[in-house]
Amino acid sequence: IGRGMVEIPTDFLKIRRQVQQDLSSRIKLDVIRKSILDGSLVTMSRNTVLFTSFMVYIDLSKQACAKGLVPSFLRTEDSRGLTPFAKGAICANMAWMSCWPMDVLKTQRQSGNFDAKMGTLELLKENMKQGKLFRGLVPGLVRSTLSNGTSMVVYEAVHSYLSNMLGVTRKDML
């Protein structure tokens, strides 16, 4: 919910600016007031699937590592899980693929280029007919690989440093 509260209005403004035809004009305040929550239900649903599936894929990756199904260069030294970069990149990309159609719908809703009266299910059906449900997936996965892989490396380094400094035994998702 917290991520959605920040993401919904900021994505709305970003997307509206990206698809705006007349770049010299400003987005009108009454349009912002009436439309700022466009796509909020889809965004919250997408975020629920995204974060839940990310954790599920981390758990599944541990099981796959334990069974030797993952190449050794992607596993930690003890072979109990993926390396931090692989964990962040692979699990996040799998999570994004699980919810990408919802992200497409969210972006379309927030763009203002679609009839606001059209329901989400209608928009979903229209996108299925036109083959648009996975538009932008490759650039999205490239960004996800770099940002989530790097973020997990930094997270693991900081978490390990603080755990060692404070004398705390790690009992997390390593």
PDB file of C-alpha atoms in Angstrom:
ATOM      1  CA  ILE A   1       0.000   0.000   0.000  1.00  0.00           C
ATOM      2  CA  GLY A   2       2.827   2.398   0.883  1.00  0.00           C
ATOM      3  CA  ARG A   3       4.536   1.951  -2.464  1.00  0.00           C
ATOM      4  CA  GLY A   4       1.229   2.447  -4.262  1.00  0.00           C
ATOM      5  CA  MET A   5       0.496   5.686  -2.392  1.00  0.00           C
ATOM      6  CA  VAL A   6       3.738   7.146  -3.725  1.00  0.00           C
ATOM      7  CA  GLU A   7       3.720   5.419  -7.090  1.00  0.00           C
ATOM      8  CA  ILE A   8       0.173   6.182  -8.259  1.00  0.00           C
ATOM      9  CA  PRO A   9       0.391   9.999  -8.366  1.00  0.00           C
ATOM     10  CA  THR A  10       4.033  10.149  -9.469  1.00  0.00           C
ATOM     11  CA  ASP A  11       3.541   7.585 -12.256  1.00  0.00           C
ATOM     12  CA  PHE A  12       0.394   9.423 -13.325  1.00  0.00           C
ATOM     13  CA  LEU A  13       2.336  12.668 -13.754  1.00  0.00           C
ATOM     14  CA  LYS A  14       5.295  10.929 -15.436  1.00  0.00           C
ATOM     15  CA  ILE A  15       3.136   9.010 -17.904  1.00  0.00           C
ATOM     16  CA  ARG A  16       0.902  11.966 -18.728  1.00  0.00           C
ATOM     17  CA  ARG A  17       3.993  14.058 -19.460  1.00  0.00           C
ATOM     18  CA  GLN A  18       5.505  11.282 -21.620  1.00  0.00           C
ATOM     19  CA  VAL A  19       2.421  10.909 -23.806  1.00  0.00           C
ATOM     20  CA  GLN A  20       1.461  14.576 -23.894  1.00  0.00           C
ATOM     21  CA  GLN A  21       1.075  15.803 -27.472  1.00  0.00           C
ATOM     22  CA  ASP A  22       1.744  19.510 -26.864  1.00  0.00           C
ATOM     23  CA  LEU A  23       4.883  19.625 -24.727  1.00  0.00           C
ATOM     24  CA  SER A  24       4.699  23.395 -24.334  1.00  0.00           C
ATOM     25  CA  SER A  25       1.417  23.186 -22.415  1.00  0.00           C
ATOM     26  CA  ARG A  26       1.166  22.212 -18.795  1.00  0.00           C
ATOM     27  CA  ILE A  27      -1.099  19.537 -17.360  1.00  0.00           C
ATOM     28  CA  LYS A  28      -4.140  21.353 -16.041  1.00  0.00           C
ATOM     29  CA  LEU A  29      -4.859  21.200 -12.325  1.00  0.00           C
ATOM     30  CA  ASP A  30      -8.475  20.092 -12.831  1.00  0.00           C
ATOM     31  CA  VAL A  31      -7.261  17.163 -14.983  1.00  0.00           C
ATOM     32  CA  ILE A  32      -4.818  16.167 -12.255  1.00  0.00           C
ATOM     33  CA  ARG A  33      -7.506  16.440  -9.565  1.00  0.00           C
ATOM     34  CA  LYS A  34     -10.018  14.342 -11.541  1.00  0.00           C
ATOM     35  CA  SER A  35      -7.585  11.735 -12.896  1.00  0.00           C
ATOM     36  CA  ILE A  36      -4.757  11.354 -10.376  1.00  0.00           C
ATOM     37  CA  LEU A  37      -6.109   8.037  -9.088  1.00  0.00           C
ATOM     38  CA  ASP A  38      -6.654   6.556 -12.568  1.00  0.00           C
ATOM     39  CA  GLY A  39      -5.162   3.092 -12.529  1.00  0.00           C
ATOM     40  CA  SER A  40      -4.933   2.913  -8.736  1.00  0.00           C
ATOM     41  CA  LEU A  41      -6.774  -0.408  -8.434  1.00  0.00           C
ATOM     42  CA  VAL A  42      -4.649  -1.953 -11.185  1.00  0.00           C
ATOM     43  CA  THR A  43      -1.489  -0.529  -9.559  1.00  0.00           C
ATOM     44  CA  MET A  44      -2.335  -1.982  -6.138  1.00  0.00           C
ATOM     45  CA  SER A  45      -3.229  -5.337  -7.712  1.00  0.00           C
ATOM     46  CA  ARG A  46      -0.029  -5.357  -9.744  1.00  0.00           C
ATOM     47  CA  ASN A  47       2.090  -4.506  -6.697  1.00  0.00           C
ATOM     48  CA  THR A  48       0.447  -7.300  -4.690  1.00  0.00           C
ATOM     49  CA  VAL A  49       1.252  -9.846  -7.400  1.00  0.00           C
ATOM     50  CA  LEU A  50       4.728  -8.360  -7.953  1.00  0.00           C
ATOM     51  CA  PHE A  51       5.916  -8.529  -4.343  1.00  0.00           C
ATOM     52  CA  THR A  52       4.210 -11.811  -3.518  1.00  0.00           C
ATOM     53  CA  SER A  53       5.616 -13.539  -6.576  1.00  0.00           C
ATOM     54  CA  PHE A  54       9.091 -12.071  -5.909  1.00  0.00           C
ATOM     55  CA  MET A  55       9.155 -13.775  -2.507  1.00  0.00           C
ATOM     56  CA  VAL A  56       7.768 -17.015  -3.973  1.00  0.00           C
ATOM     57  CA  TYR A  57      10.483 -17.023  -6.656  1.00  0.00           C
ATOM     58  CA  ILE A  58      13.173 -16.455  -4.019  1.00  0.00           C
ATOM     59  CA  ASP A  59      11.877 -19.482  -2.118  1.00  0.00           C
ATOM     60  CA  LEU A  60      11.668 -21.573  -5.296  1.00  0.00           C
ATOM     61  CA  SER A  61      15.210 -20.545  -6.241  1.00  0.00           C
ATOM     62  CA  LYS A  62      16.482 -21.842  -2.886  1.00  0.00           C
ATOM     63  CA  GLN A  63      14.783 -25.168  -3.522  1.00  0.00           C
ATOM     64  CA  ALA A  64      16.211 -25.338  -7.057  1.00  0.00           C
ATOM     65  CA  CYS A  65      19.710 -24.532  -5.743  1.00  0.00           C
ATOM     66  CA  ALA A  66      19.442 -27.216  -3.050  1.00  0.00           C
ATOM     67  CA  LYS A  67      18.527 -29.799  -5.718  1.00  0.00           C
ATOM     68  CA  GLY A  68      21.431 -28.735  -7.932  1.00  0.00           C
ATOM     69  CA  LEU A  69      19.157 -27.456 -10.714  1.00  0.00           C
ATOM     70  CA  VAL A  70      20.851 -24.051 -10.881  1.00  0.00           C
ATOM     71  CA  PRO A  71      24.278 -23.580 -12.539  1.00  0.00           C
ATOM     72  CA  SER A  72      27.039 -23.230  -9.953  1.00  0.00           C
ATOM     73  CA  PHE A  73      28.097 -19.751 -11.154  1.00  0.00           C
ATOM     74  CA  LEU A  74      24.665 -18.418 -10.095  1.00  0.00           C
ATOM     75  CA  ARG A  75      24.747 -20.025  -6.625  1.00  0.00           C
ATOM     76  CA  THR A  76      26.298 -18.839  -3.389  1.00  0.00           C
ATOM     77  CA  GLU A  77      29.427 -20.590  -2.088  1.00  0.00           C
ATOM     78  CA  ASP A  78      27.369 -22.905   0.108  1.00  0.00           C
ATOM     79  CA  SER A  79      24.972 -23.594  -2.837  1.00  0.00           C
ATOM     80  CA  ARG A  80      21.959 -22.816  -0.626  1.00  0.00           C
ATOM     81  CA  GLY A  81      20.707 -19.945  -2.777  1.00  0.00           C
ATOM     82  CA  LEU A  82      21.367 -17.614  -5.654  1.00  0.00           C
ATOM     83  CA  THR A  83      24.118 -15.011  -5.514  1.00  0.00           C
ATOM     84  CA  PRO A  84      22.764 -11.583  -4.559  1.00  0.00           C
ATOM     85  CA  PHE A  85      22.834 -10.211  -8.123  1.00  0.00           C
ATOM     86  CA  ALA A  86      21.231 -13.347  -9.569  1.00  0.00           C
ATOM     87  CA  LYS A  87      18.599 -13.382  -6.814  1.00  0.00           C
ATOM     88  CA  GLY A  88      17.626  -9.766  -7.411  1.00  0.00           C
ATOM     89  CA  ALA A  89      17.710  -9.987 -11.197  1.00  0.00           C
ATOM     90  CA  ILE A  90      16.161 -13.406 -11.824  1.00  0.00           C
ATOM     91  CA  CYS A  91      13.495 -13.366  -9.116  1.00  0.00           C
ATOM     92  CA  ALA A  92      12.439  -9.790  -9.907  1.00  0.00           C
ATOM     93  CA  ASN A  93      12.253 -10.538 -13.636  1.00  0.00           C
ATOM     94  CA  MET A  94      10.126 -13.615 -12.992  1.00  0.00           C
ATOM     95  CA  ALA A  95       7.882 -11.491 -10.777  1.00  0.00           C
ATOM     96  CA  TRP A  96       7.596  -8.785 -13.453  1.00  0.00           C
ATOM     97  CA  MET A  97       6.666 -11.385 -16.063  1.00  0.00           C
ATOM     98  CA  SER A  98       3.941 -12.606 -13.702  1.00  0.00           C
ATOM     99  CA  CYS A  99       2.288  -9.184 -13.588  1.00  0.00           C
ATOM    100  CA  TRP A 100       3.403  -7.393 -16.781  1.00  0.00           C
ATOM    101  CA  PRO A 101      -0.080  -7.308 -18.353  1.00  0.00           C
ATOM    102  CA  MET A 102      -1.329  -5.442 -15.253  1.00  0.00           C
ATOM    103  CA  ASP A 103       1.507  -2.938 -15.681  1.00  0.00           C
ATOM    104  CA  VAL A 104       0.492  -2.374 -19.310  1.00  0.00           C
ATOM    105  CA  LEU A 105      -3.105  -1.748 -18.200  1.00  0.00           C
ATOM    106  CA  LYS A 106      -1.931   0.607 -15.428  1.00  0.00           C
ATOM    107  CA  THR A 107       0.142   2.638 -17.860  1.00  0.00           C
ATOM    108  CA  GLN A 108      -2.684   2.820 -20.371  1.00  0.00           C
ATOM    109  CA  ARG A 109      -5.120   3.933 -17.682  1.00  0.00           C
ATOM    110  CA  GLN A 110      -2.765   6.627 -16.451  1.00  0.00           C
ATOM    111  CA  SER A 111      -1.892   7.838 -19.963  1.00  0.00           C
ATOM    112  CA  GLY A 112      -5.326   9.345 -20.499  1.00  0.00           C
ATOM    113  CA  ASN A 113      -5.312   7.968 -24.045  1.00  0.00           C
ATOM    114  CA  PHE A 114      -8.088   5.479 -23.333  1.00  0.00           C
ATOM    115  CA  ASP A 115     -11.758   5.986 -22.592  1.00  0.00           C
ATOM    116  CA  ALA A 116     -12.019   6.395 -18.820  1.00  0.00           C
ATOM    117  CA  LYS A 117     -15.450   4.729 -18.970  1.00  0.00           C
ATOM    118  CA  MET A 118     -13.934   1.523 -20.389  1.00  0.00           C
ATOM    119  CA  GLY A 119     -13.642  -1.030 -17.605  1.00  0.00           C
ATOM    120  CA  THR A 120     -10.380  -2.765 -16.786  1.00  0.00           C
ATOM    121  CA  LEU A 121     -11.681  -6.103 -18.059  1.00  0.00           C
ATOM    122  CA  GLU A 122     -12.709  -4.470 -21.351  1.00  0.00           C
ATOM    123  CA  LEU A 123      -9.269  -2.893 -21.641  1.00  0.00           C
ATOM    124  CA  LEU A 124      -7.682  -6.282 -20.890  1.00  0.00           C
ATOM    125  CA  LYS A 125      -9.767  -7.982 -23.598  1.00  0.00           C
ATOM    126  CA  GLU A 126      -8.921  -5.234 -26.102  1.00  0.00           C
ATOM    127  CA  ASN A 127      -5.207  -5.609 -25.383  1.00  0.00           C
ATOM    128  CA  MET A 128      -5.446  -9.393 -25.715  1.00  0.00           C
ATOM    129  CA  LYS A 129      -7.100  -9.020 -29.138  1.00  0.00           C
ATOM    130  CA  GLN A 130      -4.415  -6.598 -30.281  1.00  0.00           C
ATOM    131  CA  GLY A 131      -1.510  -8.562 -28.800  1.00  0.00           C
ATOM    132  CA  LYS A 132      -0.385  -5.676 -26.588  1.00  0.00           C
ATOM    133  CA  LEU A 133      -0.251  -7.351 -23.169  1.00  0.00           C
ATOM    134  CA  PHE A 134       3.523  -7.736 -23.149  1.00  0.00           C
ATOM    135  CA  ARG A 135       4.468  -4.479 -24.873  1.00  0.00           C
ATOM    136  CA  GLY A 136       7.698  -3.031 -23.522  1.00  0.00           C
ATOM    137  CA  LEU A 137       8.633  -6.249 -21.698  1.00  0.00           C
ATOM    138  CA  VAL A 138      12.229  -6.488 -22.968  1.00  0.00           C
ATOM    139  CA  PRO A 139      13.271  -2.934 -21.975  1.00  0.00           C
ATOM    140  CA  GLY A 140      11.428  -3.433 -18.680  1.00  0.00           C
ATOM    141  CA  LEU A 141      13.344  -6.636 -17.947  1.00  0.00           C
ATOM    142  CA  VAL A 142      16.680  -5.045 -18.860  1.00  0.00           C
ATOM    143  CA  ARG A 143      15.970  -2.224 -16.405  1.00  0.00           C
ATOM    144  CA  SER A 144      14.775  -4.719 -13.799  1.00  0.00           C
ATOM    145  CA  THR A 145      17.879  -6.878 -14.205  1.00  0.00           C
ATOM    146  CA  LEU A 146      20.235  -3.979 -13.634  1.00  0.00           C
ATOM    147  CA  SER A 147      18.301  -2.184 -10.903  1.00  0.00           C
ATOM    148  CA  ASN A 148      17.119  -5.186  -8.892  1.00  0.00           C
ATOM    149  CA  GLY A 149      20.344  -7.167  -9.269  1.00  0.00           C
ATOM    150  CA  THR A 150      22.411  -4.199  -8.133  1.00  0.00           C
ATOM    151  CA  SER A 151      19.977  -3.329  -5.347  1.00  0.00           C
ATOM    152  CA  MET A 152      20.175  -6.858  -3.958  1.00  0.00           C
ATOM    153  CA  VAL A 153      23.991  -6.737  -3.979  1.00  0.00           C
ATOM    154  CA  VAL A 154      23.912  -3.455  -2.031  1.00  0.00           C
ATOM    155  CA  TYR A 155      21.204  -4.754   0.322  1.00  0.00           C
ATOM    156  CA  GLU A 156      23.165  -7.927   1.098  1.00  0.00           C
ATOM    157  CA  ALA A 157      26.414  -5.993   1.653  1.00  0.00           C
ATOM    158  CA  VAL A 158      24.791  -3.478   4.025  1.00  0.00           C
ATOM    159  CA  HIS A 159      22.817  -6.181   5.836  1.00  0.00           C
ATOM    160  CA  SER A 160      25.931  -8.330   6.336  1.00  0.00           C
ATOM    161  CA  TYR A 161      28.011  -5.348   7.461  1.00  0.00           C
ATOM    162  CA  LEU A 162      25.417  -4.223  10.013  1.00  0.00           C
ATOM    163  CA  SER A 163      24.836  -7.785  11.242  1.00  0.00           C
ATOM    164  CA  ASN A 164      28.566  -8.265  11.804  1.00  0.00           C
ATOM    165  CA  MET A 165      28.964  -4.847  13.402  1.00  0.00           C
ATOM    166  CA  LEU A 166      26.095  -5.473  15.828  1.00  0.00           C
ATOM    167  CA  GLY A 167      26.966  -9.132  16.449  1.00  0.00           C
ATOM    168  CA  VAL A 168      23.636 -10.370  15.105  1.00  0.00           C
ATOM    169  CA  THR A 169      23.293 -13.753  13.423  1.00  0.00           C
ATOM    170  CA  ARG A 170      21.565 -13.471  10.075  1.00  0.00           C
ATOM    171  CA  LYS A 171      18.340 -15.451   9.809  1.00  0.00           C
ATOM    172  CA  ASP A 172      16.936 -13.912   6.666  1.00  0.00           C
ATOM    173  CA  MET A 173      16.485 -14.896   3.046  1.00  0.00           C
ATOM    174  CA  LEU A 174      20.149 -15.574   2.230  1.00  0.00           C
TER     175      LEU A 174
END
